[in-house]
Structures are given as C-alpha cells and as structure tokens.
Coordinates of C-alpha atoms in Angstrom, one line a residue:
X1 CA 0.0 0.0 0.0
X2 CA 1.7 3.1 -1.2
X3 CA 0.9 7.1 -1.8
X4 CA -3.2 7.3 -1.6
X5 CA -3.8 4.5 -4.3
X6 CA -7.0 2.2 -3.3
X7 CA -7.9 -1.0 -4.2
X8 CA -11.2 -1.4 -5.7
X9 CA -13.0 -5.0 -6.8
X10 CA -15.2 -4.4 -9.7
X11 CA -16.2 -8.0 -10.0
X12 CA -19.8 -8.7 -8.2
X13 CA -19.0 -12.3 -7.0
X14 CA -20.2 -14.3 -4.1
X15 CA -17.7 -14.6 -1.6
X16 CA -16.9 -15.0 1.7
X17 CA -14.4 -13.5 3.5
X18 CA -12.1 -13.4 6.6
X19 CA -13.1 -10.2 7.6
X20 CA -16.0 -6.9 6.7
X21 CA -15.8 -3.4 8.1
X22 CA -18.4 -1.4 7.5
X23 CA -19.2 1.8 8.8
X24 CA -21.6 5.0 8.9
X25 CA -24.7 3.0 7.5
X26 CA -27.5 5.9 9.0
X27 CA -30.3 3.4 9.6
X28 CA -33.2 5.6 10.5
X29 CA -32.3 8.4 8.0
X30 CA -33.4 9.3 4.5
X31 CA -30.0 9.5 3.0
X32 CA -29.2 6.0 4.3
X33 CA -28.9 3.7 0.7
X34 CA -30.3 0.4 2.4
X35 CA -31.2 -1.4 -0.6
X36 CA -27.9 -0.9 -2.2
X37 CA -26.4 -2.5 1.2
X38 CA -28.8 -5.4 1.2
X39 CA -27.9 -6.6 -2.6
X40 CA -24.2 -5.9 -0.8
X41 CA -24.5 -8.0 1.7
X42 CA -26.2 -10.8 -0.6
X43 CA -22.7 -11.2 -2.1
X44 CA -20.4 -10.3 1.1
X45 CA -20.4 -12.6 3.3
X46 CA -17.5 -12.8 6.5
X47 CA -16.4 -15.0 9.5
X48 CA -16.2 -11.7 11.5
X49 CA -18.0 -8.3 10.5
X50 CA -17.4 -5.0 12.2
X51 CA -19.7 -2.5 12.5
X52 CA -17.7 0.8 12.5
X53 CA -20.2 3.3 13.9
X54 CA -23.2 5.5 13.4
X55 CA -25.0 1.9 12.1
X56 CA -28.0 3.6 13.5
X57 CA -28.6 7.5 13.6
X58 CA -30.0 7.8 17.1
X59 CA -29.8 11.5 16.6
X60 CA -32.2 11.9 13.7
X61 CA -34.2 9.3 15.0
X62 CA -34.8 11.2 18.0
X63 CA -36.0 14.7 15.9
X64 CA -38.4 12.1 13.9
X65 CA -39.1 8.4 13.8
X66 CA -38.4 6.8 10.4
X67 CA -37.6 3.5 9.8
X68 CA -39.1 1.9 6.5
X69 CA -39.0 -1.7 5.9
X70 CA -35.6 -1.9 3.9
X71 CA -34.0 -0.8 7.2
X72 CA -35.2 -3.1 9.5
X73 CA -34.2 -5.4 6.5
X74 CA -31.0 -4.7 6.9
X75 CA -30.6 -5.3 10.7
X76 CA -32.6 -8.6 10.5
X77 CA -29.9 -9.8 7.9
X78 CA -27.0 -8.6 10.2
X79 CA -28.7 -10.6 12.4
X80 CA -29.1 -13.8 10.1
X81 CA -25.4 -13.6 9.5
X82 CA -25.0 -13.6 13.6
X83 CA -27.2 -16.5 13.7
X84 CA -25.1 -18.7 11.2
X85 CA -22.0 -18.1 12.8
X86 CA -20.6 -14.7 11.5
X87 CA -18.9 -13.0 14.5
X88 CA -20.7 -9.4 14.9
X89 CA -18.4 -6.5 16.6
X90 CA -20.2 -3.0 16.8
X91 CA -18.4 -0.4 17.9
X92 CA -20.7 2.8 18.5
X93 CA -19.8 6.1 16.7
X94 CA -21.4 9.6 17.7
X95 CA -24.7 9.1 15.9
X96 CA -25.4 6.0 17.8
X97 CA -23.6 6.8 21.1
X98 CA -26.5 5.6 22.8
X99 CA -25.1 2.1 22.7
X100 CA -22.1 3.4 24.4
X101 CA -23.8 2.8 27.9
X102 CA -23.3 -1.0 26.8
X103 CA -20.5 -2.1 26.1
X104 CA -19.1 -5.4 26.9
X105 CA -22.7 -6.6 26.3
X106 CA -24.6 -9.2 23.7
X107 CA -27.5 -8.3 21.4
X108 CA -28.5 -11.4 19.7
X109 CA -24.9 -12.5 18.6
X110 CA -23.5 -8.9 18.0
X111 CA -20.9 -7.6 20.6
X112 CA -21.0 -3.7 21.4
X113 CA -17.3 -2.6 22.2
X114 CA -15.7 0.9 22.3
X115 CA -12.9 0.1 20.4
X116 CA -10.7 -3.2 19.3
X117 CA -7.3 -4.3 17.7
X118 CA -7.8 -6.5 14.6
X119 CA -5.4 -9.0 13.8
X120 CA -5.2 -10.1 10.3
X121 CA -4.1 -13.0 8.9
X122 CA -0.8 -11.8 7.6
X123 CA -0.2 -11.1 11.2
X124 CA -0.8 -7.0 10.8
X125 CA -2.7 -5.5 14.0
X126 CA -5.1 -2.8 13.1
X127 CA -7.0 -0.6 16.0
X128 CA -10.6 -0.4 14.8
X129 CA -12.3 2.7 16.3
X130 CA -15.2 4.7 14.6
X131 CA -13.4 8.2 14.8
X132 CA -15.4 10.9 16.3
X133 CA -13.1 11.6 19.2
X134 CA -10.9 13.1 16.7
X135 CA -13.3 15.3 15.6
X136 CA -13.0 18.5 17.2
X137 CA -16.3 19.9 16.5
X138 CA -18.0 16.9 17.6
X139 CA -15.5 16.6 21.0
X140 CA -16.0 20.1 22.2
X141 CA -18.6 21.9 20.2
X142 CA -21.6 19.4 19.9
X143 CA -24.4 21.9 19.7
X144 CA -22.5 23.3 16.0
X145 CA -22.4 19.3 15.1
X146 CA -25.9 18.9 15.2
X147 CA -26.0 22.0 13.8
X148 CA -23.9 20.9 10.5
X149 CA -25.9 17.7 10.9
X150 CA -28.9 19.7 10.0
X151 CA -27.4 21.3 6.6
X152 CA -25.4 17.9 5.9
X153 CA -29.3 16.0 6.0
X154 CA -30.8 19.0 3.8
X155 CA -28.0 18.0 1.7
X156 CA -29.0 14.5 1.7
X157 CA -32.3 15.4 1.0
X158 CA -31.7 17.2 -2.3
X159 CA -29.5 14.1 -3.1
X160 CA -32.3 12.1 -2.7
X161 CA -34.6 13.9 -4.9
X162 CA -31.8 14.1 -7.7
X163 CA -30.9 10.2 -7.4
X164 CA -35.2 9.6 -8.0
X165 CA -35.1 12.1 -11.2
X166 CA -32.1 9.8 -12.1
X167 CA -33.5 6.7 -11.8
X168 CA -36.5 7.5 -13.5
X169 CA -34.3 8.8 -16.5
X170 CA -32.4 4.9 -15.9
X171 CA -28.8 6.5 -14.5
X172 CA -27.4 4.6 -11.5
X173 CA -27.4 6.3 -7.9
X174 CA -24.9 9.3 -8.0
X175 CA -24.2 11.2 -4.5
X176 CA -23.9 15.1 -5.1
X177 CA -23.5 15.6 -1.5
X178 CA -20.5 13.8 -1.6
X179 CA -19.4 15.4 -5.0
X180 CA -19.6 18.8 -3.5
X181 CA -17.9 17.6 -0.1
X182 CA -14.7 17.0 -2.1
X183 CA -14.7 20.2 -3.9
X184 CA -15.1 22.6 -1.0
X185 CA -11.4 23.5 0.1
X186 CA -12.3 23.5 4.0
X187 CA -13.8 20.0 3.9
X188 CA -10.6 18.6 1.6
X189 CA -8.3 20.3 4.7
X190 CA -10.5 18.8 7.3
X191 CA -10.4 15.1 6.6
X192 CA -6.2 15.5 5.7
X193 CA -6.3 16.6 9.4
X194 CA -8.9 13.7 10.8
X195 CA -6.8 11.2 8.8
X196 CA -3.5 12.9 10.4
X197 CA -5.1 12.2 13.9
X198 CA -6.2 9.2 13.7
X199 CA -2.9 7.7 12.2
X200 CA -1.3 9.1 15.2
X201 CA -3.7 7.4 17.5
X202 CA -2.5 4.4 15.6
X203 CA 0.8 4.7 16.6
X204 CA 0.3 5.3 19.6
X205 CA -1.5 1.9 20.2
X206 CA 1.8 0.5 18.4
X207 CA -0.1 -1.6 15.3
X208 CA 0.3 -1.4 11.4
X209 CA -2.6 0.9 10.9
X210 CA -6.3 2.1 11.9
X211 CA -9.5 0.7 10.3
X212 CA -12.2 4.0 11.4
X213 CA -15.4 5.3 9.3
X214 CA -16.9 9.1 10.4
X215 CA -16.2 11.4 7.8
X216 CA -17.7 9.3 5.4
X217 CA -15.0 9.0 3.2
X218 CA -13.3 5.6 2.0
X219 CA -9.9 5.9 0.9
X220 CA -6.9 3.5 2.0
X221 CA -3.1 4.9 2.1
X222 CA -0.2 5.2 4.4
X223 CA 1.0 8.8 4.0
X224 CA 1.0 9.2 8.5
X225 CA 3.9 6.3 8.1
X226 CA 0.8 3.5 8.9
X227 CA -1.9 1.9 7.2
X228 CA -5.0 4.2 7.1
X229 CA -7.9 3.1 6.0
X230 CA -11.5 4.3 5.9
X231 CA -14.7 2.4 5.2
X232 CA -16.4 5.2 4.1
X233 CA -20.2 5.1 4.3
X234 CA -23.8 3.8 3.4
X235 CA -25.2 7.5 2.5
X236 CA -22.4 8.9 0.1
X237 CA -20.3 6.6 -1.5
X238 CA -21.5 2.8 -0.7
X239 CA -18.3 1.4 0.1
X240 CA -16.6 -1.1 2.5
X241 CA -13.3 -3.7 3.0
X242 CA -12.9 -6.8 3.4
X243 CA -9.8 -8.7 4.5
X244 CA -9.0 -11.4 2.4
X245 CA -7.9 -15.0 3.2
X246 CA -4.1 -14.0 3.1
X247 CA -5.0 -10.7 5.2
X248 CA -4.8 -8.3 2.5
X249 CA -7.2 -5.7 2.9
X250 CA -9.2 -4.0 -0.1
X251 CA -12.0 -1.4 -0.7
X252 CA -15.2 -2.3 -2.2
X253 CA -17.0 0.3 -3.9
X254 CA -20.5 -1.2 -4.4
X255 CA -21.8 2.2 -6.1
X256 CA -19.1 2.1 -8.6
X257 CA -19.7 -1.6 -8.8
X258 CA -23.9 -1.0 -9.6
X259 CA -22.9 2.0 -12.0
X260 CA -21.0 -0.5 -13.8
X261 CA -23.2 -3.1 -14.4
X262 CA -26.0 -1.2 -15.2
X263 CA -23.5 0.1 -18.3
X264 CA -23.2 -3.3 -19.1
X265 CA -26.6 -4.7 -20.1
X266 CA -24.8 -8.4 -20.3
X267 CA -23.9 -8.4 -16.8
X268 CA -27.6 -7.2 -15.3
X269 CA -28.2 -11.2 -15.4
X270 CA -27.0 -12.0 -12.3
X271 CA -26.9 -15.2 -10.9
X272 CA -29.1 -16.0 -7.7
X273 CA -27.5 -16.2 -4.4
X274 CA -29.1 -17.8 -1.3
X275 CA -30.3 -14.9 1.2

C-alpha cells in the first residue's frame, strides 16, 4: 500500500471472506442507501464483521421516527449472519452513542465494544475505532455538530430527490453531496487533518494501521507512516473492505460496482445467491 492509491474490486462475485468493516450506515435516516447495502450484503459474506459506527442515527431518530422496511431489513440480515455463525463487533460512533452505555454486552450475537485491535491474517494489527473523538467539532462543540448535521441532512435530501429524477431517467445512484464535499477547500483540509489524527492514535496503540469510518470517506493509504484506511459510508459513497484470506485488505465500492453493471446490459443477469 503506497501514496493514496485504493484498491477497488469491480467484479460482483459471491464470496466469503475473513473479515467486513463497515461503517456509517445511517439506519433511521433518508439518505441511508439500504437497498444498495442489502444486494451488498447478498454477495459479502464474513467469519467476522465489524460494524464501525453511526450503524444507526439515534440523533435523527430522536427529531423524527423513520424507519421503513428496507432498514429493518437490513438489521434482520446482520442478524441472520449472527445466527449462522458470523462474529458481529459493533463499535458505536457519535450518531449512535446511545449504545455506548453497553459495552461489553450481547444483542443477539452482536458484541458492542468501544474500540478493538484486529489482527489479520498476515499477522498485521489494526485498532478499529469509529473516529469521532478526533473530531474536534463533535468533542467540544456538539451543539455546532448537530447544527452541520442539519445542513449535511438538507443536503441528503436534495440528493435524494436528484438520485429519484435519475433513476427515472435509468442512470445509477450518483451522490452530489459527496461530490460537493470534495470540492469545497475546508472539507478537503479537514479530513487531511482527521486522517493525520487518527494515524497518530494508531501509533500510539503501536499496530500497522487504523480501520475507522466518520467522515464518510473511503480511501486506504499510508501517507501518517501507517496503514490508514476508511470504510467510508452507506449514505455517500456505498463502500466497504474486506480482509482477504491472506490478510490483504481492499476497498469495495458497491456504487461504482452498480454503475458499472448497469452500463453493461450483459452483466444485469446476475446469478441468484441464497439470502
């Protein structure tokens, strides 16, 4: 892993894997892109899965209750996955931080832990962490948070409305939120900082790297002097890794993935895999 290259699989195979990260999934908001992560999850399968924070949005939940059936789809399938044997880890991020009064516990299979060190195959140690305590908005200014949470869901709203115009014109999901988030200087300087920190943290903890979510975006370098690697999100970009059998790690961008078979009218045939 060198410079800021990523890895990206562009081949929608069954699989199973040693290990799935996924992070920033926003059940219980608008924005969240469940039924992209449900046909994920149909071909993803892993002996142990991690669930990297903000799986839930308790915060928006608690300004408005919505929760349609593809969500509860999606935790019922987590849950499936539990039940055949897949080890569950959930580590809570600021959006679910209600779960944070829990860890150590059990909720039908899935552990809730604050933070944990990864060991993968190959021997490399990764500390998994969601990544808000090196935010410093959300550390010492939470009222301005929720306040950016407000114009970041407006955003996602408008997003919406443009991926329904797009899909009735038959163009695959494109996020603009996440366009214009990469284009706007301050929000480019504040995720080289975030990613800065949390590499730090890393070495701190003395492993090979960090596996974190938060700022929603999924990118896998070593430019702090360890591995950093982000799974990015469910609302913007539909990404996650997976560890492979021989510990390599690699980013799955399941957007990029759905754009390009829908380009390819020879590979919309798919065949059926068991639930």
């Amino acid at each position: 892993m060198t410079g800021r290259a990523s890895e990206v699989n562009d081949t929608p195979e069954a699989h199973r894997y040693r290990s799935l990260f996924l992070s920033d999934v926003h059940l219980g908001t608008k924005g969240c892109q469940a039924d992209l992560l449900l046909d994920f999850l149909r071909y993803y399968d892993a002996d142990t899965i991690y669930l990297v924070g903000d799986i839930v949005d308790g915060w928006r939940l608690r300004s408005g209750w919505y929760w349609p059936q593809a969500h509860n789809d999606v935790v019922q399938k987590l849950l499936r996955k539990a039940r055949k044997g897949a080890r569950i880890v959930y580590l809570p991020g600021n959006h679910d931080e209600f779960l944070r009064d829990y860890y150590g516990s059990h909720f039908g299979g899935i552990e809730v832990v604050e933070t944990a060190i990864h060991e993968a195959a190959n021997g490399k140690r990764y500390l998994v962490i969601h990544g808000d305590v090196f935010d410093v908005v959300v550390r010492h200014a939470k009222w301005l948070a929720f306040l950016g949470d407000g114009a970041y869901t407006a955003a996602l709203g408008i997003n919406t409305y443009v991926n329904w115009a797009r899909r009735k014109l038959g163009f695959p999901y494109w996020s603009l939120s996440q366009w214009a988030k990469l284009k706007v200087k301050n929000a480019v300087n504040f995720i080289g900082r975030f990613e800065e920190a949390v590499a730090t943290e890393a070495r701190r903890h003395k492993v090979d790297g960090v596996v974190c979510g938060h700022i929603h975006h999924a990118v896998m370098h070593d430019s702090f002097g360890v591995e950093y690697v982000n799974c990015g999100d469910w609302v913007e970009s539909c990404t996650a890794i997976v560890e492979h059998a021989d510990g390599r790690l690699e980013l799955i961008d399941w957007a990029r993935q759905t754009r390009a078979r829908l380009n390819a009218p020879l590979l919309l045939e798919r065949p059926k895999v068991a639930a």
